[in-house]
Structure formats: C-alpha cells, structure tokens
mmCIF file of C-alpha atoms in Angstrom:
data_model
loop_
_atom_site.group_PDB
_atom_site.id
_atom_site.type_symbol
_atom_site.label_atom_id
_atom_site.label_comp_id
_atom_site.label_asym_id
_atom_site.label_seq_id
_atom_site.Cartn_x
_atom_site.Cartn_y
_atom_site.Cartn_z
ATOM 1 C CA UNK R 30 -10.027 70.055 -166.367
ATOM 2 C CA UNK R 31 -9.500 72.792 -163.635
ATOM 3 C CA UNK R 32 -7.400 75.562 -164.494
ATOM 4 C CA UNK R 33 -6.820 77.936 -161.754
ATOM 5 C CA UNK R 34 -4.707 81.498 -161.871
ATOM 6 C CA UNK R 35 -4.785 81.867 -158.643
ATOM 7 C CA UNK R 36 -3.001 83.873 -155.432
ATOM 8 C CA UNK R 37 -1.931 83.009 -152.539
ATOM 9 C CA UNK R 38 -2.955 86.442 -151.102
ATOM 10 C CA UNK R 39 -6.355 87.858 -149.781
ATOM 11 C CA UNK R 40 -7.766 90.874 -151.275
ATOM 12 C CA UNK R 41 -7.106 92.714 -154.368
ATOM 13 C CA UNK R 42 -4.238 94.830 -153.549
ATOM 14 C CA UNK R 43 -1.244 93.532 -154.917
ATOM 15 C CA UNK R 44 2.086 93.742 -152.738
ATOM 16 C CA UNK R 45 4.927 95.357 -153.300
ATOM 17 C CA UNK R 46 6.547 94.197 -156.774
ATOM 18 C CA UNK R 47 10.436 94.598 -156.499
ATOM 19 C CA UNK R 48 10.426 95.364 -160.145
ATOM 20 C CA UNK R 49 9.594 98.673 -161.720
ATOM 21 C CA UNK R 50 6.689 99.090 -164.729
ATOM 22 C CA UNK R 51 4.515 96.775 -163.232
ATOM 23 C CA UNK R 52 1.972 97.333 -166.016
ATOM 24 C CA UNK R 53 4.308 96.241 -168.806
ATOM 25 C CA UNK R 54 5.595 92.696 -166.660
ATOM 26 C CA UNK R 55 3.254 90.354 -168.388
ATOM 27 C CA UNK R 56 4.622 91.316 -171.900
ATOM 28 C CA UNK R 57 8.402 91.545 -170.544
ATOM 29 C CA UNK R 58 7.926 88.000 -168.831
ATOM 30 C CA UNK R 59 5.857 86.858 -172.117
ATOM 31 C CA UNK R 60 8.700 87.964 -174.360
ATOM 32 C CA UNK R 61 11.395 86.789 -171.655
ATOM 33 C CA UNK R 62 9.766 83.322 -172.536
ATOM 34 C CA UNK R 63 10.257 83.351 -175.780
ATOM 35 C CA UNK R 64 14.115 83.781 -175.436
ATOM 36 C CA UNK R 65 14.419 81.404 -173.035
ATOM 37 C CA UNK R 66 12.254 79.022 -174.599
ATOM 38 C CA UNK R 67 14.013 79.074 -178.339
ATOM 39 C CA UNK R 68 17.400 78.564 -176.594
ATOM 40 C CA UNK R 69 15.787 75.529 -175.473
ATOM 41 C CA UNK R 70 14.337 73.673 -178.400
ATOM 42 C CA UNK R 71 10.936 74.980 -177.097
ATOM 43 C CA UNK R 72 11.187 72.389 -174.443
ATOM 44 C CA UNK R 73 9.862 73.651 -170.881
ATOM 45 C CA UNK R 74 10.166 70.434 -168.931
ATOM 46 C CA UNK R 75 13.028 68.687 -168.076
ATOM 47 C CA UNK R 76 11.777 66.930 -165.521
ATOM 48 C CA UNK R 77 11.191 63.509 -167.022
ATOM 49 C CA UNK R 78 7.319 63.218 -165.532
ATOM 50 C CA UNK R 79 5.148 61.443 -168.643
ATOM 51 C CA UNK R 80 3.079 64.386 -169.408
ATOM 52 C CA UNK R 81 0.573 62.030 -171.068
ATOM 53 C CA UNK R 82 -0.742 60.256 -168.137
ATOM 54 C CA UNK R 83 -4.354 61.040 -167.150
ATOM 55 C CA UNK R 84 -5.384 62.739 -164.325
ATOM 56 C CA UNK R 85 -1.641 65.710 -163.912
ATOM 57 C CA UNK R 86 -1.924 67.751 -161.344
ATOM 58 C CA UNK R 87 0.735 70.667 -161.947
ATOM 59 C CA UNK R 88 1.378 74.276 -159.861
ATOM 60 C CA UNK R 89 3.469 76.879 -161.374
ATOM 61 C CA UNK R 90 4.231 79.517 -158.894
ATOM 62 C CA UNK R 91 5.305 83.079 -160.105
ATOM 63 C CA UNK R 92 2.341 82.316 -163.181
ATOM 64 C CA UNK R 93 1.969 85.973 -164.086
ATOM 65 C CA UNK R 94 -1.041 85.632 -166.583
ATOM 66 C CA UNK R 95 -0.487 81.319 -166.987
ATOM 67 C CA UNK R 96 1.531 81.571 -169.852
ATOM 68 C CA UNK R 97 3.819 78.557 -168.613
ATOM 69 C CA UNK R 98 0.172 76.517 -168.016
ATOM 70 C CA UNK R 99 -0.942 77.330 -171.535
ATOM 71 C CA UNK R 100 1.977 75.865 -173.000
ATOM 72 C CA UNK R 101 2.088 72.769 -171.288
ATOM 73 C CA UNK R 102 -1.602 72.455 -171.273
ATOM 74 C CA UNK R 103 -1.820 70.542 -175.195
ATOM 75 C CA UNK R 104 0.315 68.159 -174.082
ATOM 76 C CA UNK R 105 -1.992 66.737 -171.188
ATOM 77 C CA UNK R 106 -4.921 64.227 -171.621
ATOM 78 C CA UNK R 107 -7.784 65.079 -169.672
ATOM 79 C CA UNK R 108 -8.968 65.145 -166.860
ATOM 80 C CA UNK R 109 -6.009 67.452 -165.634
ATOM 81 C CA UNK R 110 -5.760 69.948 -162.937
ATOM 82 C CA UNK R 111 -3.728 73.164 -163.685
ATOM 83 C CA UNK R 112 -3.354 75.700 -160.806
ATOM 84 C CA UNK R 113 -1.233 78.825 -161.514
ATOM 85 C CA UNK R 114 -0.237 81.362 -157.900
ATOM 86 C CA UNK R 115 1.019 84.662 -158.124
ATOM 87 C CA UNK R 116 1.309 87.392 -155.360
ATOM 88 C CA UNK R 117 0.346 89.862 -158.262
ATOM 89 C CA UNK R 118 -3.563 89.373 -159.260
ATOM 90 C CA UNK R 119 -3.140 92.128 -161.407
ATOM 91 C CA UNK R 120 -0.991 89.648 -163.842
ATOM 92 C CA UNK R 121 -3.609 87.689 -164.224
ATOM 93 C CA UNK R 122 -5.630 87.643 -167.275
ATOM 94 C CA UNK R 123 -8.422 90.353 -167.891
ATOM 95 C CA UNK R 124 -11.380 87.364 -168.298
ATOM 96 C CA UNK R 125 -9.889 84.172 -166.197
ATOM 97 C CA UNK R 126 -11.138 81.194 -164.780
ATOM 98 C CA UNK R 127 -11.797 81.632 -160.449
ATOM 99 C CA UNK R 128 -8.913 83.332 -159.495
ATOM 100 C CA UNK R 129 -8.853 82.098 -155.535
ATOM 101 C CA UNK R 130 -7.369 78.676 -155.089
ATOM 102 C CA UNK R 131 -4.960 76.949 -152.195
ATOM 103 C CA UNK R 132 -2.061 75.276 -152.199
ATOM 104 C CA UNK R 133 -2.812 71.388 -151.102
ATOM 105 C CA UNK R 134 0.721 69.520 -149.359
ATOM 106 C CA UNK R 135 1.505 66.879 -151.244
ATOM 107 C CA UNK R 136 -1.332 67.381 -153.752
ATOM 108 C CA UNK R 137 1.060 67.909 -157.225
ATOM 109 C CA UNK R 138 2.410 65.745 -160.044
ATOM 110 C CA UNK R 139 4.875 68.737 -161.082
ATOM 111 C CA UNK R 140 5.297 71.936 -159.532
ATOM 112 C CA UNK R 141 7.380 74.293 -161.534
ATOM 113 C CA UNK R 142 9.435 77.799 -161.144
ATOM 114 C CA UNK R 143 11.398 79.515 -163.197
ATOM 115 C CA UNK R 144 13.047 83.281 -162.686
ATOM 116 C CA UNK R 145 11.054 84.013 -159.222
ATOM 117 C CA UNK R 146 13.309 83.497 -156.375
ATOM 118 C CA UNK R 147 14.860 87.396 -156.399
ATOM 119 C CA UNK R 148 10.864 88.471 -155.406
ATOM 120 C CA UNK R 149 10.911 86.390 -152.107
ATOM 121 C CA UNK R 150 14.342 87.657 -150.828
ATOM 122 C CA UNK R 151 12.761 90.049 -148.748
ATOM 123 C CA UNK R 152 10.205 87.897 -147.093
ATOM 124 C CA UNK R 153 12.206 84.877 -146.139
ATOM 125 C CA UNK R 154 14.943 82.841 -147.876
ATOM 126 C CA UNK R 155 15.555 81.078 -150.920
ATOM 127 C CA UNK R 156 16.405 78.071 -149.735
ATOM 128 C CA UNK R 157 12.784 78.423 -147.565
ATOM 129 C CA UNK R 158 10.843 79.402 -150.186
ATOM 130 C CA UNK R 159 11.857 76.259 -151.788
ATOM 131 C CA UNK R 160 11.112 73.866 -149.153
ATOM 132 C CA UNK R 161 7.933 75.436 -149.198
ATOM 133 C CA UNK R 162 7.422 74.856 -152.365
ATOM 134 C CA UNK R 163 8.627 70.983 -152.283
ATOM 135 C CA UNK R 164 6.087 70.342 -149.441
ATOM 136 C CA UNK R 165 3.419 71.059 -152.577
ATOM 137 C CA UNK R 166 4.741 67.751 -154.434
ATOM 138 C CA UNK R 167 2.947 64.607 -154.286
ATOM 139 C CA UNK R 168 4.691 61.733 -153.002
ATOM 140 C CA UNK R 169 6.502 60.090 -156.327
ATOM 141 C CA UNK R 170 6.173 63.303 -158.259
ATOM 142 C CA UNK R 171 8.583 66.052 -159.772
ATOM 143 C CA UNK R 172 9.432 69.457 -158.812
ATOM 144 C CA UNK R 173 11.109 71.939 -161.584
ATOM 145 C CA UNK R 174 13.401 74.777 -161.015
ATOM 146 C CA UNK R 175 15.481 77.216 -162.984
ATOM 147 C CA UNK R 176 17.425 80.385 -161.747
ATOM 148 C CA UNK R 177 19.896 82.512 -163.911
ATOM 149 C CA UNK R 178 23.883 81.225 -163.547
ATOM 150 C CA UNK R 179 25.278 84.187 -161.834
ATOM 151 C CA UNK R 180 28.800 83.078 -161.825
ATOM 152 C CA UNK R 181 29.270 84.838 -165.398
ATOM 153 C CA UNK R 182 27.518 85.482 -169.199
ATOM 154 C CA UNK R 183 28.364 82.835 -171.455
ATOM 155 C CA UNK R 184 29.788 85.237 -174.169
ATOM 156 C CA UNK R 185 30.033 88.742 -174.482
ATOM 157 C CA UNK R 186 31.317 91.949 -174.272
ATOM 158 C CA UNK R 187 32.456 94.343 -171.477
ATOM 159 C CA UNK R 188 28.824 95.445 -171.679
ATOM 160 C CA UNK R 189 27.332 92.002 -170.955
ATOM 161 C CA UNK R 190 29.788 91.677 -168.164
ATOM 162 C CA UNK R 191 29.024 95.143 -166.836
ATOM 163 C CA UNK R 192 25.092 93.840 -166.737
ATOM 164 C CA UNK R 193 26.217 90.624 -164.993
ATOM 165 C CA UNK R 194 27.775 92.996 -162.170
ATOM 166 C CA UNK R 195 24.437 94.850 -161.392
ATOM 167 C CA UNK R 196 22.329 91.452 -161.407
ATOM 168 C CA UNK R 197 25.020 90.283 -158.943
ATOM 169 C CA UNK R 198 24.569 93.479 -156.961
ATOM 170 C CA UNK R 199 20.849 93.202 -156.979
ATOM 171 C CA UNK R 200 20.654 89.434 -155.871
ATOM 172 C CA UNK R 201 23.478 90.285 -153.229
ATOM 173 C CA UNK R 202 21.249 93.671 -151.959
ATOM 174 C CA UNK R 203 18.248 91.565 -151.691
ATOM 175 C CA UNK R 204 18.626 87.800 -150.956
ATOM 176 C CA UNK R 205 22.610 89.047 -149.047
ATOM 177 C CA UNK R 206 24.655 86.211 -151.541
ATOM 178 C CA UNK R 207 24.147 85.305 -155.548
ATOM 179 C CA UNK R 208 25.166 81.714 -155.764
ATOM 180 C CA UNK R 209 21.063 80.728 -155.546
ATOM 181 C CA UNK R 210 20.840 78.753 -158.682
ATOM 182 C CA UNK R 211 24.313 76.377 -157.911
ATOM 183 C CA UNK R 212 22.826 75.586 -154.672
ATOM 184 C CA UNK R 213 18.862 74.355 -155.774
ATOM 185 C CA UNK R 214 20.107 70.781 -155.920
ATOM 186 C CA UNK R 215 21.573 70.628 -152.713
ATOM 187 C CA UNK R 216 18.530 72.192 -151.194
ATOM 188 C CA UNK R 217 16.277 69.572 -153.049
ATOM 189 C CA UNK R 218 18.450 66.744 -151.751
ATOM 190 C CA UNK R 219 18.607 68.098 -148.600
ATOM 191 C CA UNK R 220 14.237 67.899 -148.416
ATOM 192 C CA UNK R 221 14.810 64.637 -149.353
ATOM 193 C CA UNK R 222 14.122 64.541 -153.162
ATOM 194 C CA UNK R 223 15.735 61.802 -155.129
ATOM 195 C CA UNK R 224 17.311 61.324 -158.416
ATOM 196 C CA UNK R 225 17.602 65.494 -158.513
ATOM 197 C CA UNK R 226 19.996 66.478 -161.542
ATOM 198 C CA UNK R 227 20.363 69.731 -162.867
ATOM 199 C CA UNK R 228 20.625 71.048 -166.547
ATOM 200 C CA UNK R 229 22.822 74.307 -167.892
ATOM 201 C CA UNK R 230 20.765 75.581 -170.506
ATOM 202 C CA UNK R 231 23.045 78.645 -172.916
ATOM 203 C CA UNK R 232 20.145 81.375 -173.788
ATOM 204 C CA UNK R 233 21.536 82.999 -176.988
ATOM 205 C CA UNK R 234 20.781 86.648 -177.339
ATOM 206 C CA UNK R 235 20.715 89.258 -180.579
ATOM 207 C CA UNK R 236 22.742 87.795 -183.795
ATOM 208 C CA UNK R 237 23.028 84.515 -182.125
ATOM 209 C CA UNK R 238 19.452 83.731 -182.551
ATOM 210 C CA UNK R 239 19.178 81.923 -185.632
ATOM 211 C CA UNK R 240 15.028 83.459 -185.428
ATOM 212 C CA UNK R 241 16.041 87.232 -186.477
ATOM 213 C CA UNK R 242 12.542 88.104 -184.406
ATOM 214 C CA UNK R 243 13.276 86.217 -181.618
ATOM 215 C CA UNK R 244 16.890 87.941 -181.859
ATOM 216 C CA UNK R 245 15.298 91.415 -181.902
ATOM 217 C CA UNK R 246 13.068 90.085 -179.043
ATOM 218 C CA UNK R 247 15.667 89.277 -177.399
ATOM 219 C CA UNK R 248 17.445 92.381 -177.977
ATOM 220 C CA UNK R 249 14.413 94.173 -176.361
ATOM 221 C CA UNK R 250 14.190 92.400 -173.290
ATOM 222 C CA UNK R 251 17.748 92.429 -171.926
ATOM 223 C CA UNK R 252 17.373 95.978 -172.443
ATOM 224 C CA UNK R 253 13.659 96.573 -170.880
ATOM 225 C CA UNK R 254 15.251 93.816 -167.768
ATOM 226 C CA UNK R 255 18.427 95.486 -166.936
ATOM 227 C CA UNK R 256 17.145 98.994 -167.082
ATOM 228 C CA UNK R 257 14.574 97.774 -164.415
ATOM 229 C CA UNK R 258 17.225 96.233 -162.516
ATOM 230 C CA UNK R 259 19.448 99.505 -162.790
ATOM 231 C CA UNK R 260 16.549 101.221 -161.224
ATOM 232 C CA UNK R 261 16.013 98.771 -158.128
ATOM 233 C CA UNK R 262 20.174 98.823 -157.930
ATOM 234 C CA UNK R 263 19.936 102.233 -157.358
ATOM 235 C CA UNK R 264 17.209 101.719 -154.842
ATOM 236 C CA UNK R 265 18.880 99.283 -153.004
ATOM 237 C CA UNK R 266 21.899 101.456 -152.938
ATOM 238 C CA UNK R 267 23.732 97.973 -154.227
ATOM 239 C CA UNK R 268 27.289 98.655 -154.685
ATOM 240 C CA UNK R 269 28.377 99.379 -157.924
ATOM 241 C CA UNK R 270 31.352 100.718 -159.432
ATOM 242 C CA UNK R 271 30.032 104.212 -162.017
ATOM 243 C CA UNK R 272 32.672 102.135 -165.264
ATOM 244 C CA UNK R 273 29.799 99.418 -164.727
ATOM 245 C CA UNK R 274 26.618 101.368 -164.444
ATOM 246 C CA UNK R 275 27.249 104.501 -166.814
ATOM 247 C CA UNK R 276 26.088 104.417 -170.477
ATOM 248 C CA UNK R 277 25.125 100.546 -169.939
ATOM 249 C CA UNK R 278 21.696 100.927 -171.458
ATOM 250 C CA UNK R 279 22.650 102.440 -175.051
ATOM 251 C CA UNK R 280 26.721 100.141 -174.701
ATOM 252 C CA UNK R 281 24.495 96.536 -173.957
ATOM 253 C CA UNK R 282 22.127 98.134 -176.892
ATOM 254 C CA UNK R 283 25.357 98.386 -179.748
ATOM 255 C CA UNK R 284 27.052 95.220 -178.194
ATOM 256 C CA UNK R 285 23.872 92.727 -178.465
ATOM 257 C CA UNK R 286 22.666 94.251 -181.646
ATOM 258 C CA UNK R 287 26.383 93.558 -183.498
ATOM 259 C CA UNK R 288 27.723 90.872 -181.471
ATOM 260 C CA UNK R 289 25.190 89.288 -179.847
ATOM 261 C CA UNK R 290 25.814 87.233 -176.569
ATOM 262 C CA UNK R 291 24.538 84.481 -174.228
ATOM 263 C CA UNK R 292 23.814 83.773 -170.302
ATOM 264 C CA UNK R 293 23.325 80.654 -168.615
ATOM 265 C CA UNK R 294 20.386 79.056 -166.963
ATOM 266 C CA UNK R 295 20.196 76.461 -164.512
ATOM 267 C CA UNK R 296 17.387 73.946 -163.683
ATOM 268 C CA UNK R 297 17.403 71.873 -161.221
ATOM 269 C CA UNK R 298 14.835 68.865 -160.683
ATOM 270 C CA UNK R 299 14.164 66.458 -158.438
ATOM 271 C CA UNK R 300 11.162 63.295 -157.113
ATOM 272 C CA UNK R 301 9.632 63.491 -153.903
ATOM 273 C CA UNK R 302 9.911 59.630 -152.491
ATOM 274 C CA UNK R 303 7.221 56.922 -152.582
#
C-alpha cells in the first residue's frame, strides 16, 4: 500500500483559503462528514467501482487530513494505492506518510470530490477544474462528485431559507452563477464519460437525525459553516438583502434545534471509456 496526503503545491506556505478559521477546518470538515455521511447510510461511494479488486488506485482531491481515504481504506485488499491532494498542507495530519506526490493522467481507478468546487472559483472554472480532474481517471475507471443543491433546502424554516440566500450569494460572488452541482453530469458527458448518473442525497439536520449526537453535530456545523460564509459574504460584498443576513446565526440556531431541517446533495458519477 501507498498512501499519500499530498499537494499539488511547492513549498510550505499554504494559499489563500476562501474560508475563515483555518485552524478549526479539519474538525468542521471532519464533523461536516459525519452529517453527510449518516444521511447516507454511511455509504461514501456511489460509484459502482468493486472496491474489492486488488491493486485500486484512488485520488481524493480537497483531502484535508485523508479522512475520506481512511474510510474507504478497510474496504480495499492490498496492494492499493491511496493518494490524497490538498492546496492546504497545513490540513494534513501532524505525523503523515510523504506528503509530496503528483497527479499521473490516466493513472486512477476512482477519483473522488465532494464540497470543493467554491475554493477553485477564483483560479479558473468549475467546469475546468473538473476536466482537470477527469484527465486523472484511468481508462475504464470512475470519477465521483458531489456539490450542495443550490436550487433550495429540502425543509425548513425562513431561517434555513435565509442561509440558502447567502450560500447562493457566495457561489454567485465567487464562481459568477450557482447552478454548479445540476450541471456536473453534463460536464462529465461532455469529457466523454459514459454511463454518468447522478444521485440526490436529503442530509437531515437537528431533530431529524434519528442519532441525537449526530443531530447536535449537526446542529454545530451549519452554525460554525454559515457564520464562515456570512463572513466571506461580507467580504465579497455579495448582495444580500439585511431581512436575510440579520440575527441569522442565533434564528438558524432556535429553528434547527426545534424543528430541525434538511438540504440536498448531488453526486454525480461517471466511467472514463475503454
């Protein structure tokens, strides 16, 4: 086995991060996890790519500290390769394997993303960023990826809706439109992936968890994201109406912890041909 955190960068100054509290990420994209992950039977891979054949090669880009590569890792049979990028080498963990690897073209069995495409709006497209990454898949092989469903929450309150607004604004300040995660299977056909599909996953939130910690959890995290994402609105000067943005913190606090709510996810996934 070869497990690689790795970067795609030189040196050991990380770029700018679009998110604020860079020091707490890895536990708010640890704990993001675990929502996401409960609302989905604990299943990361849709892609149907037999995880139990010898020899996997698999990439997840935005890895943060490899908590995606963990997961899947007890699933593989050996000899695997695991190779985990992310512009942040700060993420990665304090005592890792060699942290400096490349990307190979056409080297992976499954390269996965999930909730990264907002951090390359300001260096070149989504719908670039993607290609990029499909030119990583091995001929035959599977590529994975999952966005938020912008178009609304699933359930929820004026609150909920009133967070929905500033992710919109954020997405529309940085990447200029929001409809990213409707279009990933077009973009995957349009690279010429094959039997691409795509999967709405609902990600329940507060009394709608049937775990009451993964409720609280999730309770914690909407709150620690969209306060983050109030602060880069504001940077951005996104436009945003002051009924949407004031009080939204401690209103999305009562709302989620009486009601509860849910978003959508989408994942899209697609084969590279023979």
């Amino acid at each position: 086995m070869e497990s690689k955190p790795a970067t795609s960068t030189e040196g050991t100054s990380d770029p700018e991060y679009l998110l604020p509290e860079r020091v707490k990420e890895v536990q708010r994209l640890t704990d993001q996890d675990t929502v996401i992950v409960s609302s989905m039977s604990n299943k990361r891979v849709l892609a149907p790519i037999d995880m139990s054949k010898p020899g996997l090669k698999i990439l997840d880009s935005a890895t943060a500290d490899g908590l995606f590569l963990r997961a899947v890792e007890p699933l593989l049979i050996p000899p695997y390769t695991l190779s985990g990028f992310d512009v942040q080498p700060s993420f990665f963990p304090p005592s890792p394997p060699p942290h400096t690897s490349y990307a190979m073209h056409g080297q992976y069995d499954l390269v996965h993303q999930r909730l990264a495409i907002l951090g390359v709006g300001r260096t070149t497209t989504p719908q670039k960023a993607i290609s990029y990454l499909g030119a990583l898949v091995a001929p035959g092989s599977w590529i994975q990826l999952g966005e938020l469903d912008l178009r609304q929450p699933a359930s929820g309150g004026q609150a909920i809706r009133d967070g929905w607004a500033v992710i919109r604004a954020v997405f529309k300040a940085v990447c200029t439109y929001d409809n990213i995660a409707q279009s990933m299977a077009g973009w995957l056909r349009e690279e010429g992936f094959e039997d691409v599909q795509e999967e709405r996953c609902e990600i329940v939130l507060g009394p709608r968890c049937k775990d009451p910690v993964v409720a609280q959890t999730s309770i914690n995290i909407t709150l620690q994201t969209w306060g983050a994402l109030l602060e880069v609105a504001k940077n951005l000067n996104a436009e945003l109406e002051e009924s949407v943005t004031e009080n939204l913190i401690s209103r999305l606090e009562k709302e989620l912890s009486q009601e509860g709510g849910s978003y959508y996810m989408l994942f899209a996934y697609g084969r590279k041909p023979l």
